[in-house]
Amino acid sequence: MSIEILTEKCTGCGACARVCPGSLIKTGERGVFIERPERCWGCASCLKECPAEAILLYLGADIGGLGGRMSVRREGTRLRWRVEKPDGTARTITTDAKQSNRY
Amino acid sequence: MGGRQLTVKRLSADFLIIGGGTAGCGAALSFCGVSGGSVLIIEKANIERSGCLAAGVNALNAYILPGQTPEDYADYVRRDAEYIIREDLVLTMAEGLNRAARRLEELGLTILKDADGNYAARGKRNIKINGENIKPLLAGAVRKAPRIAVLERAAAIGYIVRDGRVLGVYAIGTDEPVLYAVRAKAVLCATGGAAGLYRPNNPGFSRHKMWYPPFNTGAGYAMGIRAGAEMTTFEMRFIALRCKDTIAPTGTLAQGVGAKQVNALGEAYEEKYGVTTSQRVHGTARENAEGRGPCYLRTVGITPDQDEELYRAYLNMSPSQTLKWIESGLAPSAQNVEIEGTEPYIVGGHTASGYWVDTDRETTIGRLFAAGDVAGGCPQKYVTGALAEGEIAARSALKYMHDAWPSLSAAETDALRHGLEEILNRAPAADTEDSLEAEMQAVMDEYAGGIGAGYAFSEASLAAAARKIRDIESRSEKLAAKDMRELVYIFELRDRLTVCASVIAQLAARRETRWHSFAENTDYPEKSGQWLKFVNSRLENGEIRIILRDLVKRGDRYEH
Ligand SMILES: Cc1cc2nc3c(=O)[nH]c(=O)nc-3n(C[C@H](O)[C@H](O)[C@H](O)COP(=O)(O)OP(=O)(O)OC[C@H]3O[C@@H](n4cnc5c(N)ncnc54)[C@H](O)[C@@H]3O)c2cc1C
């Protein structure tokens, strides 16, 4: 379980580094990076904070991860989650903070 | 003296809160509502997403629904914990649950309502929400409150105690080379529980993909233990039944779409073992041990519409599970969800582990309060219970607000600074905090009832565990840190080792098996009426002393 930061998309704003509950994301000379990817909890806080959709969440191979990648874009109260599947196709699911879980 | 040095910063607050999680943020807001005094929250990370609520939660698990009473809630908690609860604590917590839910709604939390305008029920005690933004909502309210200051990226490392009362706290910057000496009229410990004591389900790259936050390292327990506070019921460990690999919660599947636990033969096995929280875990462990695993939640046959609802529900609390469903192309309607028991955690919001407090939530150290997962005697608090306890502690702290400021010893602070600088400047040791953490987790797993031991232990295995943990503790004293982050990691390791030693001692002290899997004692495999008692412990002259205490009857208050 961990994240990947896409350097070509990252604007270096540091919002992700600020909110990480494990303080694992650093801003250095070569941009923003996760210092110890194996310490990531997988909470996705950084994905939701990133204004550039530059952070991807993936499942480690040791827990059956297949190479899919997830990113998030915030639109008001809505989060648009994009999952890129291992075969290259993608799916988007929208959640809304104003809408309760049905279950 | 070598190169790396620390700056000392001195701070003061009327009410000092350690840990800006659910209970900490809630207590700060409650205190502001009843006092004009100043509050300081010390938080290791950033209150926006720190602690248990980081990814979101799936429901409010503790709510008194119409037709039910706080007494009914206490009855349920007592049954589930096999009677080892503090009635005074559970009842006063239960009385605050609905107020806490209302406060969350006022802060902007979306809670589902039924046709009558009541919160919509999920099962007997839960209400349905969208819990994704629950922590940012709490944090936002804290940031807007006029008298609450927040010190972030600072990890508390020890209490300042004199004559049996707390005067303040020492903390270190997680990035900046600063030692904070903070004095206060009253202190609330709200650092959450302890993860990472036992080898996790996935000890490799994904070792932090655990249920409880890996960043809650048991600091509050450890600081209390070292300061001589009495602790209770560490032997009632919490083991969660979770989705395999992602360790995502299962309540939404079980309660939401009514998925039953089944073994590999398709047999529903729950009833066979009983339905308390520990029995559910135990049942799954037995089915696996006896060759009828793997076990699943039976989701095959749910509708495509339910699939979509589940995707969204998990995105709101545990996005990795949705990622897993989608990347594998196997929706829950197409494949049952495999479940497994996690490694044991110490979590006073689920079981009764933690500080031994009086009815006002004051610990056995004067002016030191505890609330949330770090406070003992009161299982099944969850989010609303953590807020309710924070509120009780905040009100109780008021009685100390007219006292004079304590004065801290500059010599003591200086000695601590020198000690820390020494760790920052010494030559690297043979061990690292990572290697010792792995050793500790292996010892706990094998000798103190981890996953590898089927959660079981014996007196002999615990004695071996105690010896090995002591050895790791002595080696941890020699670790070197090259920067503040490594210094924090060393403290986290030491805190975990301190907690491990108390867990082992308390597991050994309860000579029965009251809760299968949570405390599976192979020397005493039965439950015994003699053990309708609390097992407490306290560090005295470097030795862990066990103290047995009577249960507290309903309606009674408890004073130290
Ligand atoms: C994954 C998960 C899902 C859950 N789902 C639900 C649910 O659906 N419904 C429900 O009602 N309950 C749920 N719970 C339970 C509930 O979230 C917790 O019981 C509750 O939030 C605990 O609050 P707390 O304040 O004790 O701990 P936390 O909220 O974890 O706060 C502890 C804080 O202390 C900080 N801290 C730790 N050590 C230090 C230190 N040394 N110095 C400074 N700060 C420190 C941490 O960074 C953190 O911010 C869930 C828990 C988990 C882990």
XYZ file of C-alpha atoms and ligand atoms in Angstrom:
716
model
C 0.000 0.000 0.000
C 1.514 3.243 -0.942
C 1.500 6.299 -3.138
C 3.387 7.515 -6.157
C 3.876 11.227 -6.827
C 3.985 12.160 -10.502
C 6.773 14.731 -10.734
C 5.621 15.995 -14.136
C 2.206 16.930 -12.708
C 3.282 18.032 -9.220
C 3.300 21.801 -8.711
C 5.298 21.541 -5.501
C 2.596 23.270 -3.424
C 3.219 20.952 -0.453
C -0.460 20.510 0.481
C 0.029 16.726 0.621
C 3.071 17.027 2.879
C 1.049 19.180 5.253
C -1.828 16.728 5.784
C -0.118 13.318 5.762
C -1.056 11.810 9.162
C 2.324 10.085 9.269
C 4.267 13.187 8.137
C 5.856 10.959 5.497
C 5.820 13.355 2.532
C 8.704 15.757 2.180
C 9.470 18.724 -0.004
C 13.080 18.655 -1.152
C 15.202 20.120 -3.904
C 13.861 17.642 -6.443
C 10.241 18.363 -5.542
C 7.812 16.498 -3.348
C 8.497 12.886 -2.453
C 7.449 10.157 -0.011
C 10.427 9.351 2.121
C 9.562 5.831 3.230
C 6.815 4.408 0.986
C 6.552 1.297 3.153
C 5.395 3.457 6.079
C 2.287 4.653 4.197
C -1.061 3.693 5.784
C -2.982 4.132 2.526
C -5.489 6.645 3.918
C -5.531 8.701 0.685
C -5.551 12.034 2.548
C -2.817 13.351 0.220
C -4.721 12.348 -2.924
C -7.728 14.356 -1.823
C -5.584 17.370 -0.994
C -3.601 17.428 -4.234
C -4.952 20.145 -6.593
C -3.092 18.671 -9.575
C -4.206 15.035 -9.352
C -0.524 14.204 -9.195
C -0.697 11.517 -6.500
C -1.645 7.928 -7.208
C -2.585 5.246 -4.691
C -1.680 1.640 -5.450
C -1.782 -1.713 -3.669
C 1.595 -3.319 -3.008
C 2.273 -6.604 -4.789
C 2.540 -8.311 -1.382
C -1.182 -7.693 -0.809
C -2.237 -8.761 -4.257
C -1.875 -5.397 -5.992
C -2.166 -5.785 -9.760
C -0.827 -2.432 -10.877
C -4.043 -0.368 -10.789
C -3.711 3.276 -9.799
C -6.222 5.576 -8.115
C -6.339 9.381 -8.111
C -8.886 11.975 -6.950
C -10.142 15.343 -8.120
C -12.134 17.570 -5.788
C -15.089 19.513 -7.204
C -16.871 21.398 -4.428
C -18.359 18.839 -2.064
C -17.707 16.082 -4.592
C -14.726 13.824 -5.048
C -14.181 12.288 -8.484
C -12.195 9.101 -8.013
C -10.444 7.738 -11.065
C -9.181 4.178 -11.095
C -6.841 3.219 -13.879
C -6.976 -0.537 -14.267
C -3.966 -2.685 -15.114
C -5.236 -3.050 -18.706
C -5.110 0.715 -19.215
C -8.861 1.308 -19.115
C -10.223 3.622 -16.436
C -13.335 4.047 -14.331
C -14.559 7.120 -12.514
C -16.756 7.077 -9.414
C -18.126 10.192 -7.774
C -18.792 10.550 -4.065
C -20.451 13.563 -2.470
C -19.916 14.724 1.106
C -23.555 15.795 1.144
C -24.739 12.266 0.459
C -24.812 9.711 3.253
C -23.763 6.122 2.723
C -26.842 4.036 2.064
C -25.305 1.236 4.197
C 29.767 18.155 22.346
C 29.100 17.202 18.716
C 27.297 19.215 16.085
C 23.551 18.641 16.451
C 21.861 20.823 19.041
C 18.341 21.418 20.289
C 16.712 24.736 21.071
C 14.453 24.795 24.118
C 11.078 26.519 23.750
C 8.877 27.114 26.780
C 5.101 27.280 26.396
C 2.131 27.539 28.763
C -1.578 26.765 28.520
C -4.385 26.494 31.029
C -5.501 23.221 29.485
C -2.947 21.198 27.550
C -4.165 18.437 25.245
C -1.783 15.834 23.879
C -3.003 14.425 20.562
C -5.302 16.350 18.206
C -7.448 13.389 17.179
C -11.132 12.815 17.852
C -11.052 13.048 21.642
C -8.418 15.811 21.659
C -10.198 18.090 19.167
C -13.544 17.362 20.811
C -12.215 18.169 24.287
C -10.660 21.426 23.068
C -13.991 22.562 21.611
C -15.889 21.495 24.749
C -13.451 23.338 27.003
C -13.884 26.546 24.988
C -17.617 26.275 25.464
C -17.371 26.346 29.257
C -14.169 28.250 30.052
C -12.381 31.423 29.012
C -9.031 29.722 29.587
C -6.431 28.944 26.969
C -6.043 25.561 25.283
C -2.984 24.158 23.564
C -3.160 20.993 21.463
C 0.150 19.253 20.791
C -0.129 17.068 17.694
C 2.538 14.891 16.161
C 1.241 15.366 12.603
C -1.425 17.824 11.387
C -4.893 17.858 12.939
C -6.533 18.049 9.489
C -6.264 14.273 8.962
C -4.356 12.830 11.909
C -5.378 9.725 13.858
C -8.118 7.143 13.371
C -10.342 9.384 11.273
C -7.774 10.039 8.518
C -9.467 8.089 5.734
C -13.001 8.580 7.061
C -15.304 6.267 8.992
C -18.305 4.290 7.806
C -20.944 5.045 10.448
C -21.362 6.480 13.918
C -21.112 3.180 15.758
C -22.375 4.375 19.114
C -25.739 6.114 19.252
C -28.808 5.678 21.451
C -31.670 5.123 19.008
C -35.296 6.017 19.825
C -36.719 3.486 22.283
C -33.276 2.660 23.664
C -31.548 4.103 26.725
C -27.943 4.632 27.818
C -28.542 1.737 30.238
C -29.378 -0.512 27.285
C -26.113 0.524 25.663
C -24.225 -0.268 28.881
C -25.952 -3.679 29.038
C -24.735 -4.447 25.545
C -21.185 -3.304 26.272
C -21.099 -5.372 29.458
C -22.250 -8.508 27.649
C -19.800 -8.041 24.820
C -16.897 -7.495 27.255
C -17.929 -10.462 29.437
C -18.554 -8.134 32.392
C -15.137 -6.476 32.594
C -16.305 -2.887 32.281
C -16.503 0.130 34.541
C -20.244 0.798 34.733
C -19.687 4.404 35.840
C -17.553 5.127 32.793
C -19.702 3.343 30.235
C -22.898 4.962 31.484
C -21.531 8.516 31.621
C -20.060 7.990 28.154
C -23.345 6.597 26.808
C -25.233 9.607 28.172
C -23.098 11.872 25.970
C -23.328 9.900 22.707
C -26.305 11.613 21.124
C -25.066 15.073 22.040
C -21.785 14.206 20.311
C -23.618 13.081 17.161
C -25.614 16.322 17.127
C -22.442 18.368 17.507
C -20.924 16.572 14.527
C -23.994 17.343 12.463
C -23.743 21.003 13.468
C -20.156 21.007 12.236
C -21.398 19.836 8.848
C -21.306 16.048 8.991
C -23.902 14.466 6.693
C -26.138 12.150 8.715
C -28.976 10.287 7.005
C -32.495 10.986 8.310
C -35.582 8.831 8.054
C -39.079 10.041 7.128
C -39.706 11.207 10.727
C -36.550 13.299 10.795
C -34.721 10.865 13.082
C -31.213 9.735 12.267
C -31.484 6.609 10.128
C -30.462 3.484 12.011
C -28.003 0.835 10.861
C -28.594 -2.137 13.132
C -29.260 -1.473 16.830
C -26.697 1.183 17.727
C -25.302 2.715 14.521
C -26.408 5.674 12.460
C -25.647 6.227 8.786
C -23.381 9.038 7.719
C -20.901 10.105 5.123
C -17.797 9.946 7.300
C -15.202 10.897 4.700
C -14.734 14.484 5.877
C -15.322 13.984 9.602
C -11.764 14.889 10.635
C -11.439 18.027 8.462
C -14.765 19.191 9.945
C -13.501 18.759 13.512
C -10.142 20.325 12.659
C -11.825 23.272 10.946
C -13.861 24.037 14.067
C -10.727 23.854 16.220
C -8.869 26.262 13.942
C -11.725 28.753 14.083
C -12.027 28.675 17.878
C -10.458 31.787 19.410
C -8.646 30.356 22.406
C -7.277 27.114 20.972
C -3.660 27.094 19.856
C -2.327 24.082 17.946
C 1.304 23.030 17.971
C 1.786 20.578 15.103
C 4.710 18.380 14.127
C 5.645 18.022 17.765
C 5.638 14.621 19.482
C 5.086 14.391 23.225
C 7.775 12.245 24.845
C 7.149 12.494 28.577
C 5.154 14.035 31.381
C 6.624 16.460 33.856
C 5.450 15.135 37.217
C 6.150 16.273 40.755
C 4.596 14.998 44.001
C 2.052 12.868 42.181
C 0.674 15.630 39.973
C 1.386 16.564 36.381
C 2.930 19.962 35.719
C 3.275 19.696 31.977
C 4.772 17.789 29.098
C 7.988 17.533 27.127
C 7.710 17.284 23.352
C 10.176 17.300 20.458
C 9.824 18.695 16.959
C 9.366 15.981 14.336
C 11.332 18.132 11.854
C 12.685 21.152 13.726
C 15.407 20.573 16.337
C 13.340 21.874 19.240
C 12.620 20.581 22.717
C 9.343 21.987 24.025
C 8.793 22.308 27.764
C 5.093 23.004 28.209
C 3.450 23.777 31.536
C -0.262 23.637 32.212
C -2.826 23.677 34.992
C -4.336 20.446 33.704
C -3.331 17.999 30.970
C -5.479 15.695 28.851
C -3.887 12.662 27.231
C -5.669 11.814 23.962
C -2.983 10.059 21.943
C -5.124 7.091 20.883
C -4.200 3.427 21.218
C -1.251 1.309 20.112
C -0.658 -0.345 16.746
C 2.531 -2.035 15.627
C 3.213 -4.059 18.774
C 2.612 -7.380 16.988
C 3.783 -8.593 13.589
C 1.090 -7.402 11.172
C -0.886 -9.436 8.632
C 1.419 -8.274 5.846
C 4.895 -7.770 7.311
C 6.568 -6.877 3.986
C 6.226 -3.721 1.914
C 2.598 -3.208 3.017
C 3.343 -3.611 6.713
C 1.612 -0.359 7.555
C -1.541 -1.365 5.708
C -3.037 -2.298 9.056
C -6.411 -1.535 10.580
C -5.387 0.790 13.405
C -3.296 3.813 12.433
C 0.398 2.805 12.474
C 1.147 6.341 13.679
C -0.681 5.728 16.964
C 2.234 4.078 18.698
C 0.951 3.918 22.261
C 2.864 7.053 23.330
C 0.193 8.051 25.831
C 0.170 4.634 27.501
C 3.962 4.562 27.625
C 4.315 8.056 29.077
C 1.762 7.139 31.730
C 3.448 3.840 32.552
C 6.840 5.512 32.927
C 5.319 8.193 35.171
C 3.818 5.520 37.441
C 0.159 5.809 36.341
C -2.075 2.820 36.963
C -3.207 1.062 33.777
C -6.050 -1.375 33.294
C -7.029 -4.386 31.174
C -4.157 -4.400 28.660
C -4.773 -8.159 28.513
C -8.048 -7.513 26.660
C -6.403 -7.006 23.328
C -8.414 -5.994 20.305
C -8.272 -8.118 17.174
C -10.325 -6.945 14.239
C -12.038 -9.090 11.652
C -11.241 -7.398 8.363
C -11.184 -7.792 4.577
C -8.092 -9.749 3.609
C -5.133 -7.751 2.240
C -6.678 -4.290 2.456
C -7.631 -4.762 6.144
C -10.715 -2.694 5.376
C -13.672 -2.689 7.809
C -16.355 -5.343 7.331
C -19.317 -3.743 9.136
C -20.656 -2.182 5.947
C -20.788 -5.608 4.283
C -22.195 -7.444 7.306
C -24.695 -4.813 8.425
C -25.229 -2.966 5.153
C -25.932 -5.776 2.707
C -26.455 -8.515 5.291
C -23.451 -10.603 4.202
C -23.005 -13.696 6.398
C -19.669 -15.140 7.534
C -19.128 -18.447 5.717
C -16.288 -20.939 5.590
C -14.787 -22.512 2.465
C -17.568 -25.106 2.462
C -20.146 -22.350 2.302
C -21.361 -23.019 5.854
C -22.417 -20.053 7.981
C -20.372 -20.595 11.152
C -21.052 -17.546 13.301
C -23.736 -19.030 15.551
C -21.467 -21.951 16.417
C -19.068 -19.745 18.346
C -21.254 -16.917 19.614
C -21.628 -13.367 18.478
C -19.559 -11.225 20.823
C -16.780 -9.305 19.101
C -14.102 -11.685 20.360
C -16.135 -14.789 19.530
C -16.508 -13.690 15.908
C -12.735 -13.416 15.577
C -12.240 -16.688 17.411
C -14.716 -18.492 15.153
C -12.876 -17.423 12.037
C -9.523 -18.433 13.547
C -10.946 -21.876 14.488
C -12.466 -22.510 11.071
C -9.078 -21.752 9.504
C -7.148 -23.841 12.055
C -9.442 -26.818 11.534
C -9.045 -26.765 7.774
C -12.359 -25.174 6.803
C -10.835 -21.883 5.677
C -10.518 -19.497 4.001
C -13.517 -17.648 5.415
C -15.592 -15.086 3.606
C -18.405 -12.634 3.849
C -20.980 -13.964 1.425
C -21.616 -11.130 -0.993
C -22.186 -13.180 -4.157
C -25.676 -12.533 -5.405
C -26.020 -8.910 -4.305
C -27.246 -6.575 -7.030
C -25.074 -4.417 -9.342
C -26.675 -1.424 -7.677
C -25.427 -2.676 -4.317
C -21.951 -3.082 -5.825
C -21.955 0.588 -6.750
C -23.176 1.630 -3.297
C -20.388 -0.417 -1.728
C -17.754 1.151 -3.985
C -18.829 4.584 -2.794
C -19.180 3.579 0.855
C -15.634 2.200 0.881
C -14.238 5.267 -0.893
C -15.628 7.238 2.046
C -13.571 5.247 4.577
C -11.136 2.751 3.053
C -10.473 3.535 -0.611
C -8.018 0.666 -1.064
C -10.897 -1.828 -0.929
C -12.674 -0.127 -3.834
C -9.370 -0.041 -5.705
C -9.007 -3.774 -5.126
C -12.517 -4.565 -6.381
C -12.110 -2.473 -9.485
C -8.548 -3.348 -10.467
C -9.275 -7.070 -10.121
C -12.509 -6.782 -12.080
C -14.176 -8.854 -9.355
C -17.074 -6.962 -7.832
C -18.448 -8.156 -4.476
C -21.517 -9.499 -6.317
C -19.175 -11.772 -8.295
C -16.810 -12.914 -5.569
C -17.206 -13.309 -1.811
C -14.968 -11.053 0.251
C -12.292 -13.001 2.101
C -11.870 -12.048 5.756
C -9.112 -12.535 8.306
C -8.268 -11.594 11.855
C -5.688 -8.842 12.278
C -2.738 -8.734 14.630
C -3.699 -7.643 18.168
C -3.917 -3.947 19.019
C -4.339 -2.156 22.330
C -7.318 0.160 21.841
C -9.386 1.500 24.713
C -12.134 2.705 22.385
C -12.957 -0.879 21.430
C -11.945 -2.844 24.532
C -11.269 -1.787 28.143
C -7.493 -1.180 27.894
C -5.910 2.042 29.075
C -5.501 4.518 31.879
C -7.327 3.672 35.094
C -9.419 6.807 35.556
C -12.015 8.003 38.042
C -15.540 8.850 36.943
C -14.315 12.347 35.967
C -11.638 10.766 33.690
C -8.776 11.877 35.923
C -5.942 9.351 35.999
C -4.060 8.242 39.123
C -1.646 11.117 38.413
C -3.233 14.345 39.677
C -4.504 16.796 37.033
C -3.762 14.325 34.256
C -6.922 13.267 32.399
C -7.426 10.661 29.687
C -10.087 10.299 26.983
C -10.726 8.217 23.867
C -8.740 5.153 22.864
C -6.056 5.841 25.489
C -8.531 5.685 28.414
C -9.476 2.338 29.952
C -12.503 0.682 31.532
C -14.938 1.788 28.858
C -15.140 -0.318 25.684
C -17.142 0.519 22.549
C -16.676 4.252 22.634
C -15.913 4.775 18.968
C -16.136 8.304 17.533
C -19.073 9.612 19.545
C -17.810 8.027 22.773
C -14.361 9.587 22.288
C -16.054 12.977 21.921
C -18.244 12.313 24.966
C -15.216 11.404 27.083
C -13.351 14.454 25.831
C -16.275 16.586 26.974
C -16.340 14.979 30.436
C -12.580 15.466 30.847
C -12.746 19.091 29.695
C -15.475 19.885 32.240
C -13.628 18.048 34.997
C -10.434 20.004 34.312
C -12.265 23.266 35.111
C -11.751 22.726 38.824
C -8.008 23.364 38.437
C -8.225 26.536 36.361
C -7.988 28.949 39.303
C -4.770 27.424 40.607
C -1.356 29.063 40.288
C 0.921 28.169 37.376
C 3.327 25.366 38.163
C 7.007 26.177 37.754
C 9.201 23.807 35.787
C 12.751 22.911 36.685
C 15.221 24.451 34.224
C 17.857 21.967 35.363
C 15.600 19.030 34.522
C 14.855 20.433 31.058
C 18.539 20.977 30.446
C 19.435 17.449 31.465
C 16.807 16.115 29.069
C 18.141 18.324 26.262
C 21.668 16.981 26.837
C 20.414 13.407 26.780
C 18.592 13.966 23.482
C 21.576 15.727 21.911
C 23.714 12.772 22.905
C 21.412 10.422 20.922
C 21.602 12.804 17.952
C 25.383 12.891 17.987
C 26.438 9.352 18.881
C 27.877 6.889 16.382
C 25.359 4.542 14.718
C 24.622 1.330 16.647
C 24.528 -2.194 15.217
C 20.722 -2.153 15.482
C 18.318 0.292 13.864
C 14.851 1.239 15.039
C 13.487 -0.711 12.062
C 15.403 -3.893 12.884
C 14.431 -3.733 16.562
C 10.799 -3.072 15.690
C 10.759 -6.199 13.517
C 12.377 -8.196 16.345
C 9.837 -6.897 18.855
C 6.939 -7.774 16.562
C 8.337 -11.268 15.986
C 8.664 -11.866 19.745
C 5.128 -10.642 20.421
C 3.799 -12.727 17.538
C 5.435 -15.958 18.584
C 5.463 -15.749 22.393
C 2.657 -13.350 23.318
C -0.207 -14.623 21.192
C 0.073 -13.011 17.770
C -1.315 -14.233 14.453
C 1.480 -16.783 14.093
C 0.585 -18.375 17.429
C -3.126 -18.497 16.649
C -3.511 -15.708 19.260
C -2.656 -18.190 22.067
C 0.016 -18.021 24.769
C 1.031 -19.788 27.961
C 2.788 -18.749 31.162
C 6.028 -20.172 29.795
C 5.752 -18.398 26.459
C 4.929 -15.092 28.171
C 7.947 -15.458 30.449
C 10.109 -15.893 27.345
C 8.425 -12.885 25.721
C 9.120 -10.722 28.777
C 12.788 -11.701 28.759
C 13.207 -11.025 25.044
C 11.402 -7.681 25.190
C 13.692 -6.607 28.050
C 16.693 -7.475 25.906
C 15.358 -5.441 22.971
C 14.623 -2.577 25.364
C 18.206 -2.498 26.557
C 19.491 -2.504 22.977
C 17.063 0.314 22.067
C 18.865 2.497 24.620
C 21.897 2.486 22.334
C 20.184 3.561 19.115
C 21.515 6.640 17.371
C 19.487 9.248 15.453
C 20.852 11.372 12.642
C 17.916 13.770 12.580
C 14.722 14.652 14.449
C 12.620 12.189 12.488
C 14.846 9.317 13.553
C 14.759 10.567 17.123
C 10.950 10.439 17.001
C 11.104 6.900 15.560
C 13.367 5.818 18.430
C 10.870 7.175 20.960
C 8.039 5.413 19.137
C 9.930 2.120 19.340
C 10.675 2.605 23.033
C 7.039 3.505 23.690
C 5.908 0.325 21.991
C 8.392 -1.753 23.991
C 7.142 -0.179 27.221
C 3.563 -1.042 26.281
C 4.569 -4.599 25.246
C 6.077 -5.255 28.680
C 2.838 -4.227 30.418
C 0.684 -6.211 27.976
C 2.751 -9.336 28.674
C 2.530 -8.842 32.446
C -1.227 -8.356 32.352
C -1.812 -11.293 29.988
C 0.070 -13.475 32.473
C -1.845 -12.117 35.464
C -5.338 -13.062 34.281
C -5.383 -16.806 34.904
C -8.399 -17.675 32.790
C -9.633 -17.346 29.221
C -12.419 -14.795 29.419
C -12.229 -13.635 25.810
C -11.249 -16.162 23.168
C -8.565 -14.825 20.828
C -8.281 -11.497 22.691
C -6.657 -13.323 25.632
C -6.320 -17.028 24.819
C -4.444 -18.539 27.757
C -3.631 -22.200 27.027
C -2.745 -22.873 30.702
C -6.189 -21.664 31.768
C -8.512 -22.336 28.841
C -11.773 -21.736 30.764
C -13.540 -18.657 32.043
C -13.688 -18.405 35.829
C -16.019 -16.470 38.152
C -13.001 -15.694 40.324
C -11.758 -13.399 37.619
C -14.694 -10.996 37.621
C -12.065 -8.416 38.457
C -9.913 -5.818 36.817
C -6.289 -6.645 36.203
C -4.349 -3.385 36.607
C -0.657 -2.647 36.681
C 1.738 0.042 37.754
C 5.461 0.501 37.363
C 7.170 0.718 40.755
C 10.958 0.975 41.002
C 11.342 -0.461 37.526
C 9.103 -3.487 38.221
C 5.575 -3.975 36.912
C 3.296 -4.551 39.900
C -0.079 -6.212 39.269
C -3.077 -4.816 41.151
C -6.441 -6.609 41.148
C -9.485 -4.389 41.549
C -13.185 -5.039 42.008
C -15.765 -4.220 39.385
C -17.696 -0.977 39.907
C -21.456 -1.396 40.331
C -23.945 0.476 38.209
C -24.951 3.741 39.824
C -21.722 4.034 41.837
C -19.140 6.723 41.234
C -15.492 5.827 41.439
C -12.819 7.902 43.147
C -9.148 7.019 43.434
C -9.751 2.436 10.499
C -10.723 2.788 11.572
C -12.067 2.856 11.278
C -12.976 3.215 12.268
N -14.297 3.292 11.921
C -15.189 3.742 12.824
C -16.553 3.926 12.440
O -16.959 3.675 11.316
N -17.402 4.423 13.371
C -17.008 4.747 14.626
O -17.852 5.229 15.401
N -15.729 4.539 15.030
C -14.808 4.059 14.150
N -13.501 3.863 14.528
C -13.107 4.149 15.928
C -12.868 5.623 16.189
O -12.403 6.250 15.035
C -11.842 5.810 17.310
O -12.227 5.061 18.432
C -11.677 7.257 17.738
O -11.534 8.093 16.629
C -10.480 7.388 18.666
O -10.230 8.733 18.979
P -8.898 9.139 19.766
O -8.960 10.618 19.885
O -8.742 8.335 20.967
O -7.696 8.726 18.791
P -7.235 9.431 17.429
O -8.375 10.105 16.768
O -6.494 8.427 16.654
O -6.251 10.575 17.903
C -4.970 10.344 18.437
C -4.101 11.527 18.029
O -2.916 11.590 18.823
C -1.817 11.927 17.990
N -0.613 11.456 18.661
C -0.230 10.177 18.874
N 0.924 10.138 19.568
C 1.280 11.432 19.794
C 2.377 12.041 20.478
N 3.360 11.320 21.032
N 2.431 13.401 20.522
C 1.456 14.153 19.941
N 0.398 13.610 19.299
C 0.316 12.276 19.221
C -2.144 11.215 16.688
O -1.409 11.740 15.607
C -3.650 11.462 16.577
O -3.934 12.684 15.961
C -12.546 3.484 13.582
C -11.195 3.390 13.882
C -10.286 3.043 12.895
C -8.827 2.964 13.228
